[in-house]
mmCIF file of N, CA and C in Angstrom:
data_model
loop_
_atom_site.group_PDB
_atom_site.id
_atom_site.type_symbol
_atom_site.label_atom_id
_atom_site.label_comp_id
_atom_site.label_asym_id
_atom_site.label_seq_id
_atom_site.Cartn_x
_atom_site.Cartn_y
_atom_site.Cartn_z
ATOM 1 N N UNK A 1223 -282.791 68.172 -69.140
ATOM 2 C CA UNK A 1223 -281.589 68.935 -68.903
ATOM 3 C C UNK A 1223 -281.918 70.419 -68.858
ATOM 4 N N UNK A 1224 -282.805 70.874 -69.709
ATOM 5 C CA UNK A 1224 -283.190 72.272 -69.731
ATOM 6 C C UNK A 1224 -283.901 72.688 -68.475
ATOM 7 N N UNK A 1225 -284.675 71.752 -67.923
ATOM 8 C CA UNK A 1225 -285.409 72.062 -66.697
ATOM 9 C C UNK A 1225 -284.434 72.195 -65.542
ATOM 10 N N UNK A 1226 -283.418 71.383 -65.549
ATOM 11 C CA UNK A 1226 -282.387 71.448 -64.501
ATOM 12 C C UNK A 1226 -281.696 72.795 -64.534
ATOM 13 N N UNK A 1227 -281.407 73.285 -65.718
ATOM 14 C CA UNK A 1227 -280.762 74.596 -65.842
ATOM 15 C C UNK A 1227 -281.684 75.705 -65.338
ATOM 16 N N UNK A 1228 -282.975 75.568 -65.624
ATOM 17 C CA UNK A 1228 -283.919 76.574 -65.146
ATOM 18 C C UNK A 1228 -284.007 76.568 -63.620
ATOM 19 N N UNK A 1229 -283.995 75.401 -63.035
ATOM 20 C CA UNK A 1229 -284.077 75.292 -61.579
ATOM 21 C C UNK A 1229 -282.809 75.859 -60.943
ATOM 22 N N UNK A 1230 -281.649 75.551 -61.489
ATOM 23 C CA UNK A 1230 -280.379 76.070 -60.941
ATOM 24 C C UNK A 1230 -280.336 77.589 -61.087
ATOM 25 N N UNK A 1231 -280.775 78.099 -62.231
ATOM 26 C CA UNK A 1231 -280.799 79.546 -62.445
ATOM 27 C C UNK A 1231 -281.715 80.234 -61.460
ATOM 28 N N UNK A 1232 -282.895 79.619 -61.210
ATOM 29 C CA UNK A 1232 -283.840 80.200 -60.259
ATOM 30 C C UNK A 1232 -283.264 80.202 -58.855
ATOM 31 N N UNK A 1233 -282.569 79.115 -58.475
ATOM 32 C CA UNK A 1233 -281.929 79.051 -57.152
ATOM 33 C C UNK A 1233 -280.836 80.119 -57.013
ATOM 34 N N UNK A 1234 -280.047 80.256 -58.051
ATOM 35 C CA UNK A 1234 -278.984 81.276 -58.003
ATOM 36 C C UNK A 1234 -279.573 82.678 -57.852
ATOM 37 N N UNK A 1235 -280.654 82.926 -58.554
ATOM 38 C CA UNK A 1235 -281.289 84.235 -58.451
ATOM 39 C C UNK A 1235 -281.873 84.452 -57.064
ATOM 40 N N UNK A 1236 -282.437 83.416 -56.503
ATOM 41 C CA UNK A 1236 -283.019 83.525 -55.174
ATOM 42 C C UNK A 1236 -281.931 83.783 -54.133
ATOM 43 N N UNK A 1237 -280.783 83.185 -54.301
ATOM 44 C CA UNK A 1237 -279.686 83.346 -53.349
ATOM 45 C C UNK A 1237 -279.025 84.711 -53.506
ATOM 46 N N UNK A 1238 -278.822 85.157 -54.731
ATOM 47 C CA UNK A 1238 -278.088 86.405 -54.960
ATOM 48 C C UNK A 1238 -278.964 87.651 -54.895
ATOM 49 N N UNK A 1239 -280.282 87.512 -54.958
ATOM 50 C CA UNK A 1239 -281.167 88.664 -54.945
ATOM 51 C C UNK A 1239 -281.006 89.527 -53.686
ATOM 52 N N UNK A 1240 -280.992 88.924 -52.475
ATOM 53 C CA UNK A 1240 -280.813 89.780 -51.287
ATOM 54 C C UNK A 1240 -279.471 90.522 -51.294
ATOM 55 N N UNK A 1241 -278.437 89.891 -51.787
ATOM 56 C CA UNK A 1241 -277.123 90.529 -51.862
ATOM 57 C C UNK A 1241 -277.160 91.703 -52.817
ATOM 58 N N UNK A 1242 -277.778 91.523 -53.973
ATOM 59 C CA UNK A 1242 -277.893 92.614 -54.940
ATOM 60 C C UNK A 1242 -278.719 93.766 -54.382
ATOM 61 N N UNK A 1243 -279.771 93.412 -53.670
ATOM 62 C CA UNK A 1243 -280.632 94.438 -53.095
ATOM 63 C C UNK A 1243 -279.854 95.281 -52.078
ATOM 64 N N UNK A 1244 -279.051 94.637 -51.208
ATOM 65 C CA UNK A 1244 -278.244 95.352 -50.217
ATOM 66 C C UNK A 1244 -277.187 96.226 -50.890
ATOM 67 N N UNK A 1245 -276.569 95.718 -51.929
ATOM 68 C CA UNK A 1245 -275.534 96.481 -52.632
ATOM 69 C C UNK A 1245 -276.118 97.689 -53.344
ATOM 70 N N UNK A 1246 -277.327 97.560 -53.877
ATOM 71 C CA UNK A 1246 -277.930 98.697 -54.576
ATOM 72 C C UNK A 1246 -278.250 99.826 -53.601
ATOM 73 N N UNK A 1247 -278.547 99.489 -52.362
ATOM 74 C CA UNK A 1247 -278.796 100.518 -51.357
ATOM 75 C C UNK A 1247 -277.511 101.216 -50.920
ATOM 76 N N UNK A 1248 -276.368 100.580 -51.068
ATOM 77 C CA UNK A 1248 -275.093 101.165 -50.639
ATOM 78 C C UNK A 1248 -274.618 102.241 -51.604
ATOM 79 N N UNK A 1249 -274.968 102.145 -52.854
ATOM 80 C CA UNK A 1249 -274.475 103.118 -53.826
ATOM 81 C C UNK A 1249 -274.933 104.539 -53.529
ATOM 82 N N UNK A 1250 -276.205 104.778 -53.208
ATOM 83 C CA UNK A 1250 -276.594 106.158 -52.883
ATOM 84 C C UNK A 1250 -275.849 106.682 -51.662
ATOM 85 N N UNK A 1251 -275.578 105.826 -50.681
ATOM 86 C CA UNK A 1251 -274.830 106.268 -49.504
ATOM 87 C C UNK A 1251 -273.414 106.662 -49.893
ATOM 88 N N UNK A 1252 -272.808 105.897 -50.773
ATOM 89 C CA UNK A 1252 -271.445 106.242 -51.180
ATOM 90 C C UNK A 1252 -271.443 107.543 -51.962
ATOM 91 N N UNK A 1253 -272.516 107.793 -52.730
ATOM 92 C CA UNK A 1253 -272.621 109.073 -53.422
ATOM 93 C C UNK A 1253 -272.749 110.211 -52.425
ATOM 94 N N UNK A 1254 -273.537 109.983 -51.356
ATOM 95 C CA UNK A 1254 -273.664 111.002 -50.315
ATOM 96 C C UNK A 1254 -272.319 111.264 -49.660
ATOM 97 N N UNK A 1255 -271.606 110.169 -49.381
ATOM 98 C CA UNK A 1255 -270.299 110.322 -48.736
ATOM 99 C C UNK A 1255 -269.335 111.070 -49.641
ATOM 100 N N UNK A 1256 -269.334 110.741 -50.918
ATOM 101 C CA UNK A 1256 -268.396 111.415 -51.816
ATOM 102 C C UNK A 1256 -268.745 112.895 -51.957
ATOM 103 N N UNK A 1257 -270.038 113.240 -51.950
ATOM 104 C CA UNK A 1257 -270.388 114.660 -52.028
ATOM 105 C C UNK A 1257 -270.007 115.375 -50.731
ATOM 106 N N UNK A 1258 -270.150 114.705 -49.594
ATOM 107 C CA UNK A 1258 -269.722 115.290 -48.318
ATOM 108 C C UNK A 1258 -268.210 115.469 -48.303
ATOM 109 N N UNK A 1259 -267.511 114.478 -48.816
ATOM 110 C CA UNK A 1259 -266.054 114.579 -48.867
ATOM 111 C C UNK A 1259 -265.630 115.687 -49.820
ATOM 112 N N UNK A 1260 -266.367 115.842 -50.922
ATOM 113 C CA UNK A 1260 -266.069 116.935 -51.852
ATOM 114 C C UNK A 1260 -266.227 118.288 -51.187
ATOM 115 N N UNK A 1261 -267.295 118.439 -50.382
ATOM 116 C CA UNK A 1261 -267.501 119.699 -49.661
ATOM 117 C C UNK A 1261 -266.384 119.946 -48.665
ATOM 118 N N UNK A 1262 -265.984 118.879 -47.968
ATOM 119 C CA UNK A 1262 -264.904 119.024 -46.994
ATOM 120 C C UNK A 1262 -263.602 119.401 -47.686
ATOM 121 N N UNK A 1263 -263.352 118.812 -48.848
ATOM 122 C CA UNK A 1263 -262.138 119.145 -49.607
ATOM 123 C C UNK A 1263 -262.161 120.614 -50.022
ATOM 124 N N UNK A 1264 -263.323 121.095 -50.477
ATOM 125 C CA UNK A 1264 -263.445 122.501 -50.855
ATOM 126 C C UNK A 1264 -263.192 123.414 -49.661
ATOM 127 N N UNK A 1265 -263.743 123.053 -48.492
ATOM 128 C CA UNK A 1265 -263.522 123.847 -47.285
ATOM 129 C C UNK A 1265 -262.047 123.875 -46.921
ATOM 130 N N UNK A 1266 -261.395 122.715 -47.020
ATOM 131 C CA UNK A 1266 -259.976 122.650 -46.698
ATOM 132 C C UNK A 1266 -259.149 123.472 -47.683
ATOM 133 N N UNK A 1267 -259.517 123.451 -48.957
ATOM 134 C CA UNK A 1267 -258.801 124.257 -49.948
ATOM 135 C C UNK A 1267 -258.952 125.738 -49.649
ATOM 136 N N UNK A 1268 -260.155 126.157 -49.225
ATOM 137 C CA UNK A 1268 -260.360 127.560 -48.848
ATOM 138 C C UNK A 1268 -259.492 127.943 -47.656
ATOM 139 N N UNK A 1269 -259.435 127.041 -46.677
ATOM 140 C CA UNK A 1269 -258.608 127.310 -45.495
ATOM 141 C C UNK A 1269 -257.139 127.377 -45.871
ATOM 142 N N UNK A 1270 -256.702 126.529 -46.783
ATOM 143 C CA UNK A 1270 -255.310 126.552 -47.237
ATOM 144 C C UNK A 1270 -255.004 127.880 -47.928
ATOM 145 N N UNK A 1271 -255.945 128.366 -48.745
ATOM 146 C CA UNK A 1271 -255.759 129.660 -49.404
ATOM 147 C C UNK A 1271 -255.633 130.779 -48.378
ATOM 148 N N UNK A 1272 -256.490 130.744 -47.364
ATOM 149 C CA UNK A 1272 -256.432 131.770 -46.315
ATOM 150 C C UNK A 1272 -255.095 131.711 -45.583
ATOM 151 N N UNK A 1273 -254.662 130.504 -45.231
ATOM 152 C CA UNK A 1273 -253.378 130.351 -44.549
ATOM 153 C C UNK A 1273 -252.228 130.819 -45.427
ATOM 154 N N UNK A 1274 -252.285 130.501 -46.697
ATOM 155 C CA UNK A 1274 -251.242 130.924 -47.628
ATOM 156 C C UNK A 1274 -251.159 132.446 -47.692
ATOM 157 N N UNK A 1275 -252.320 133.100 -47.765
ATOM 158 C CA UNK A 1275 -252.334 134.571 -47.770
ATOM 159 C C UNK A 1275 -251.780 135.134 -46.474
ATOM 160 N N UNK A 1276 -252.130 134.513 -45.351
ATOM 161 C CA UNK A 1276 -251.611 134.975 -44.051
ATOM 162 C C UNK A 1276 -250.100 134.824 -43.986
ATOM 163 N N UNK A 1277 -249.577 133.727 -44.498
ATOM 164 C CA UNK A 1277 -248.123 133.510 -44.496
ATOM 165 C C UNK A 1277 -247.435 134.576 -45.350
ATOM 166 N N UNK A 1278 -248.019 134.885 -46.506
ATOM 167 C CA UNK A 1278 -247.445 135.929 -47.359
ATOM 168 C C UNK A 1278 -247.431 137.277 -46.648
ATOM 169 N N UNK A 1279 -248.508 137.600 -45.937
ATOM 170 C CA UNK A 1279 -248.560 138.864 -45.197
ATOM 171 C C UNK A 1279 -247.494 138.914 -44.110
ATOM 172 N N UNK A 1280 -247.327 137.792 -43.397
ATOM 173 C CA UNK A 1280 -246.312 137.743 -42.337
ATOM 174 C C UNK A 1280 -244.919 137.909 -42.927
ATOM 175 N N UNK A 1281 -244.658 137.260 -44.056
ATOM 176 C CA UNK A 1281 -243.346 137.401 -44.702
ATOM 177 C C UNK A 1281 -243.109 138.841 -45.137
ATOM 178 N N UNK A 1282 -244.133 139.493 -45.673
ATOM 179 C CA UNK A 1282 -243.991 140.901 -46.058
ATOM 180 C C UNK A 1282 -243.693 141.773 -44.845
ATOM 181 N N UNK A 1283 -244.394 141.515 -43.742
ATOM 182 C CA UNK A 1283 -244.143 142.285 -42.517
ATOM 183 C C UNK A 1283 -242.734 142.059 -42.002
ATOM 184 N N UNK A 1284 -242.260 140.814 -42.073
ATOM 185 C CA UNK A 1284 -240.894 140.524 -41.641
ATOM 186 C C UNK A 1284 -239.879 141.254 -42.505
ATOM 187 N N UNK A 1285 -240.112 141.286 -43.812
ATOM 188 C CA UNK A 1285 -239.203 142.011 -44.708
ATOM 189 C C UNK A 1285 -239.195 143.493 -44.385
ATOM 190 N N UNK A 1286 -240.383 144.063 -44.134
ATOM 191 C CA UNK A 1286 -240.455 145.477 -43.776
ATOM 192 C C UNK A 1286 -239.732 145.742 -42.471
ATOM 193 N N UNK A 1287 -239.902 144.844 -41.502
ATOM 194 C CA UNK A 1287 -239.231 144.993 -40.213
ATOM 195 C C UNK A 1287 -237.721 144.933 -40.385
ATOM 196 N N UNK A 1288 -237.263 144.004 -41.219
ATOM 197 C CA UNK A 1288 -235.832 143.881 -41.438
ATOM 198 C C UNK A 1288 -235.285 145.132 -42.113
ATOM 199 N N UNK A 1289 -236.024 145.679 -43.092
ATOM 200 C CA UNK A 1289 -235.595 146.913 -43.738
ATOM 201 C C UNK A 1289 -235.546 148.064 -42.739
ATOM 202 N N UNK A 1290 -236.544 148.126 -41.844
ATOM 203 C CA UNK A 1290 -236.562 149.170 -40.819
ATOM 204 C C UNK A 1290 -235.377 149.015 -39.872
ATOM 205 N N UNK A 1291 -235.057 147.771 -39.516
ATOM 206 C CA UNK A 1291 -233.910 147.541 -38.636
ATOM 207 C C UNK A 1291 -232.625 148.022 -39.281
ATOM 208 N N UNK A 1292 -232.476 147.779 -40.590
ATOM 209 C CA UNK A 1292 -231.273 148.225 -41.280
ATOM 210 C C UNK A 1292 -231.202 149.740 -41.299
ATOM 211 N N UNK A 1293 -232.360 150.378 -41.522
ATOM 212 C CA UNK A 1293 -232.398 151.839 -41.507
ATOM 213 C C UNK A 1293 -232.078 152.388 -40.134
ATOM 214 N N UNK A 1294 -232.630 151.773 -39.108
ATOM 215 C CA UNK A 1294 -232.370 152.195 -37.732
ATOM 216 C C UNK A 1294 -230.911 151.964 -37.384
ATOM 217 N N UNK A 1295 -230.362 150.842 -37.832
ATOM 218 C CA UNK A 1295 -228.964 150.524 -37.545
ATOM 219 C C UNK A 1295 -228.033 151.559 -38.168
ATOM 220 N N UNK A 1296 -228.271 151.916 -39.433
ATOM 221 C CA UNK A 1296 -227.407 152.906 -40.076
ATOM 222 C C UNK A 1296 -227.576 154.278 -39.418
ATOM 223 N N UNK A 1297 -228.822 154.625 -39.025
ATOM 224 C CA UNK A 1297 -229.048 155.887 -38.328
ATOM 225 C C UNK A 1297 -228.322 155.891 -36.990
ATOM 226 N N UNK A 1298 -228.427 154.777 -36.272
ATOM 227 C CA UNK A 1298 -227.774 154.661 -34.975
ATOM 228 C C UNK A 1298 -226.262 154.776 -35.113
ATOM 229 N N UNK A 1299 -225.721 154.162 -36.149
ATOM 230 C CA UNK A 1299 -224.275 154.212 -36.373
ATOM 231 C C UNK A 1299 -223.832 155.637 -36.688
ATOM 232 N N UNK A 1300 -224.581 156.337 -37.530
ATOM 233 C CA UNK A 1300 -224.204 157.720 -37.846
ATOM 234 C C UNK A 1300 -224.339 158.614 -36.614
ATOM 235 N N UNK A 1301 -225.345 158.318 -35.765
ATOM 236 C CA UNK A 1301 -225.513 159.086 -34.532
ATOM 237 C C UNK A 1301 -224.323 158.880 -33.599
ATOM 238 N N UNK A 1302 -223.875 157.619 -33.471
ATOM 239 C CA UNK A 1302 -222.692 157.337 -32.632
ATOM 240 C C UNK A 1302 -221.454 158.039 -33.173
ATOM 241 N N UNK A 1303 -221.288 158.044 -34.494
ATOM 242 C CA UNK A 1303 -220.128 158.714 -35.085
ATOM 243 C C UNK A 1303 -220.171 160.214 -34.792
ATOM 244 N N UNK A 1304 -221.373 160.766 -34.876
ATOM 245 C CA UNK A 1304 -221.520 162.197 -34.590
ATOM 246 C C UNK A 1304 -221.195 162.489 -33.121
ATOM 247 N N UNK A 1305 -221.635 161.597 -32.212
ATOM 248 C CA UNK A 1305 -221.345 161.782 -30.796
ATOM 249 C C UNK A 1305 -219.844 161.715 -30.537
ATOM 250 N N UNK A 1306 -219.170 160.786 -31.213
ATOM 251 C CA UNK A 1306 -217.717 160.664 -31.049
ATOM 252 C C UNK A 1306 -217.033 161.926 -31.546
ATOM 253 N N UNK A 1307 -217.467 162.425 -32.703
ATOM 254 C CA UNK A 1307 -216.871 163.654 -33.247
ATOM 255 C C UNK A 1307 -217.121 164.821 -32.309
ATOM 256 N N UNK A 1308 -218.351 164.925 -31.779
ATOM 257 C CA UNK A 1308 -218.660 165.996 -30.825
ATOM 258 C C UNK A 1308 -217.787 165.887 -29.585
ATOM 259 N N UNK A 1309 -217.574 164.648 -29.114
ATOM 260 C CA UNK A 1309 -216.742 164.447 -27.931
ATOM 261 C C UNK A 1309 -215.288 164.829 -28.228
ATOM 262 N N UNK A 1310 -214.804 164.489 -29.414
ATOM 263 C CA UNK A 1310 -213.447 164.870 -29.798
ATOM 264 C C UNK A 1310 -213.311 166.390 -29.847
ATOM 265 N N UNK A 1311 -214.357 167.066 -30.342
ATOM 266 C CA UNK A 1311 -214.337 168.533 -30.378
ATOM 267 C C UNK A 1311 -214.310 169.113 -28.966
ATOM 268 N N UNK A 1312 -215.081 168.512 -28.048
ATOM 269 C CA UNK A 1312 -215.074 168.972 -26.662
ATOM 270 C C UNK A 1312 -213.701 168.773 -26.019
ATOM 271 N N UNK A 1313 -213.073 167.650 -26.325
ATOM 272 C CA UNK A 1313 -211.726 167.393 -25.792
ATOM 273 C C UNK A 1313 -210.761 168.453 -26.301
ATOM 274 N N UNK A 1314 -210.838 168.758 -27.591
ATOM 275 C CA UNK A 1314 -209.953 169.771 -28.177
ATOM 276 C C UNK A 1314 -210.216 171.142 -27.559
ATOM 277 N N UNK A 1315 -211.496 171.487 -27.368
ATOM 278 C CA UNK A 1315 -211.845 172.773 -26.760
ATOM 279 C C UNK A 1315 -211.302 172.872 -25.337
ATOM 280 N N UNK A 1316 -211.444 171.792 -24.573
ATOM 281 C CA UNK A 1316 -210.941 171.787 -23.192
ATOM 282 C C UNK A 1316 -209.431 171.972 -23.176
ATOM 283 N N UNK A 1317 -208.743 171.319 -24.086
ATOM 284 C CA UNK A 1317 -207.280 171.440 -24.139
ATOM 285 C C UNK A 1317 -206.874 172.864 -24.529
ATOM 286 N N UNK A 1318 -207.618 173.432 -25.483
ATOM 287 C CA UNK A 1318 -207.306 174.796 -25.924
ATOM 288 C C UNK A 1318 -207.610 175.828 -24.839
ATOM 289 N N UNK A 1319 -208.564 175.504 -23.942
ATOM 290 C CA UNK A 1319 -208.842 176.400 -22.814
ATOM 291 C C UNK A 1319 -207.770 176.287 -21.737
ATOM 292 N N UNK A 1320 -206.885 175.305 -21.883
ATOM 293 C CA UNK A 1320 -205.779 175.185 -20.950
ATOM 294 C C UNK A 1320 -205.950 174.099 -19.904
ATOM 295 N N UNK A 1321 -206.949 173.236 -20.061
ATOM 296 C CA UNK A 1321 -207.113 172.140 -19.103
ATOM 297 C C UNK A 1321 -205.973 171.138 -19.267
ATOM 298 N N UNK A 1322 -205.617 170.534 -18.166
ATOM 299 C CA UNK A 1322 -204.558 169.522 -18.163
ATOM 300 C C UNK A 1322 -205.066 168.235 -18.815
ATOM 301 N N UNK A 1323 -204.171 167.518 -19.468
ATOM 302 C CA UNK A 1323 -204.540 166.267 -20.158
ATOM 303 C C UNK A 1323 -205.088 165.241 -19.164
ATOM 304 N N UNK A 1324 -204.522 165.178 -17.954
ATOM 305 C CA UNK A 1324 -204.999 164.225 -16.945
ATOM 306 C C UNK A 1324 -206.426 164.557 -16.536
ATOM 307 N N UNK A 1325 -206.735 165.842 -16.362
ATOM 308 C CA UNK A 1325 -208.092 166.256 -15.995
ATOM 309 C C UNK A 1325 -209.095 165.944 -17.125
ATOM 310 N N UNK A 1326 -208.659 166.187 -18.353
ATOM 311 C CA UNK A 1326 -209.523 165.879 -19.501
ATOM 312 C C UNK A 1326 -209.793 164.376 -19.563
ATOM 313 N N UNK A 1327 -208.778 163.577 -19.342
ATOM 314 C CA UNK A 1327 -208.913 162.113 -19.375
ATOM 315 C C UNK A 1327 -209.910 161.645 -18.313
ATOM 316 N N UNK A 1328 -209.837 162.224 -17.121
ATOM 317 C CA UNK A 1328 -210.768 161.845 -16.053
ATOM 318 C C UNK A 1328 -212.195 162.246 -16.411
ATOM 319 N N UNK A 1329 -212.366 163.450 -16.951
ATOM 320 C CA UNK A 1329 -213.701 163.937 -17.255
ATOM 321 C C UNK A 1329 -214.374 163.106 -18.347
ATOM 322 N N UNK A 1330 -213.619 162.685 -19.341
ATOM 323 C CA UNK A 1330 -214.197 161.911 -20.446
ATOM 324 C C UNK A 1330 -214.031 160.396 -20.260
ATOM 325 N N UNK A 1331 -213.517 160.009 -19.091
ATOM 326 C CA UNK A 1331 -213.362 158.593 -18.749
ATOM 327 C C UNK A 1331 -212.543 157.847 -19.809
ATOM 328 N N UNK A 1332 -211.399 158.473 -20.143
ATOM 329 C CA UNK A 1332 -210.479 157.884 -21.127
ATOM 330 C C UNK A 1332 -209.070 157.931 -20.559
ATOM 331 N N UNK A 1333 -208.200 157.188 -21.203
ATOM 332 C CA UNK A 1333 -206.816 157.187 -20.754
ATOM 333 C C UNK A 1333 -206.072 158.432 -21.228
ATOM 334 N N UNK A 1334 -204.983 158.736 -20.533
ATOM 335 C CA UNK A 1334 -204.169 159.908 -20.872
ATOM 336 C C UNK A 1334 -203.598 159.779 -22.285
ATOM 337 N N UNK A 1335 -203.130 158.582 -22.636
ATOM 338 C CA UNK A 1335 -202.573 158.348 -23.977
ATOM 339 C C UNK A 1335 -203.631 158.508 -25.065
ATOM 340 N N UNK A 1336 -204.852 158.091 -24.778
ATOM 341 C CA UNK A 1336 -205.927 158.236 -25.763
ATOM 342 C C UNK A 1336 -206.238 159.713 -25.998
ATOM 343 N N UNK A 1337 -206.233 160.505 -24.928
ATOM 344 C CA UNK A 1337 -206.487 161.950 -25.063
ATOM 345 C C UNK A 1337 -205.376 162.584 -25.897
ATOM 346 N N UNK A 1338 -204.154 162.185 -25.640
ATOM 347 C CA UNK A 1338 -203.035 162.726 -26.418
ATOM 348 C C UNK A 1338 -203.169 162.343 -27.903
ATOM 349 N N UNK A 1339 -203.585 161.108 -28.162
ATOM 350 C CA UNK A 1339 -203.767 160.665 -29.541
ATOM 351 C C UNK A 1339 -204.868 161.478 -30.222
ATOM 352 N N UNK A 1340 -205.962 161.712 -29.532
ATOM 353 C CA UNK A 1340 -207.066 162.503 -30.111
ATOM 354 C C UNK A 1340 -206.602 163.916 -30.408
ATOM 355 N N UNK A 1341 -205.857 164.491 -29.503
ATOM 356 C CA UNK A 1341 -205.357 165.852 -29.707
ATOM 357 C C UNK A 1341 -204.403 165.904 -30.893
ATOM 358 N N UNK A 1342 -203.552 164.878 -31.029
ATOM 359 C CA UNK A 1342 -202.613 164.830 -32.156
ATOM 360 C C UNK A 1342 -203.350 164.625 -33.486
ATOM 361 N N UNK A 1343 -204.433 163.873 -33.479
ATOM 362 C CA UNK A 1343 -205.194 163.661 -34.716
ATOM 363 C C UNK A 1343 -205.929 164.940 -35.127
ATOM 364 N N UNK A 1344 -206.347 165.737 -34.178
ATOM 365 C CA UNK A 1344 -207.095 166.959 -34.476
ATOM 366 C C UNK A 1344 -206.184 168.090 -34.966
ATOM 367 N N UNK A 1345 -204.897 167.973 -34.726
ATOM 368 C CA UNK A 1345 -203.963 169.056 -35.139
ATOM 369 C C UNK A 1345 -203.732 169.058 -36.625
#
């Protein structure tokens, strides 16, 4: 009975030896692959950091642009108000020089009633 066990054990070893040999060769390859994958992961993390920094810079530039637009908008609005006031002063000056309301309306491309309203507001 003991000899039978020895023979079966020897057969099993003979059959499984090539399989074990092939599997032992695969482990170093998997280690190589995992180290390559680790390097690729590190490269991707670096690229993600670079992209993240670029996105932050773009957001900062957009915020600065928006702030500039608000500043330009308020400047533009004050400029328009000043132009309107200057135009109202010119209308008043023309009226005080004796120009007719119809002539003033034509020159400033406004209606006669609007010119009268401006003159009444300036009084």
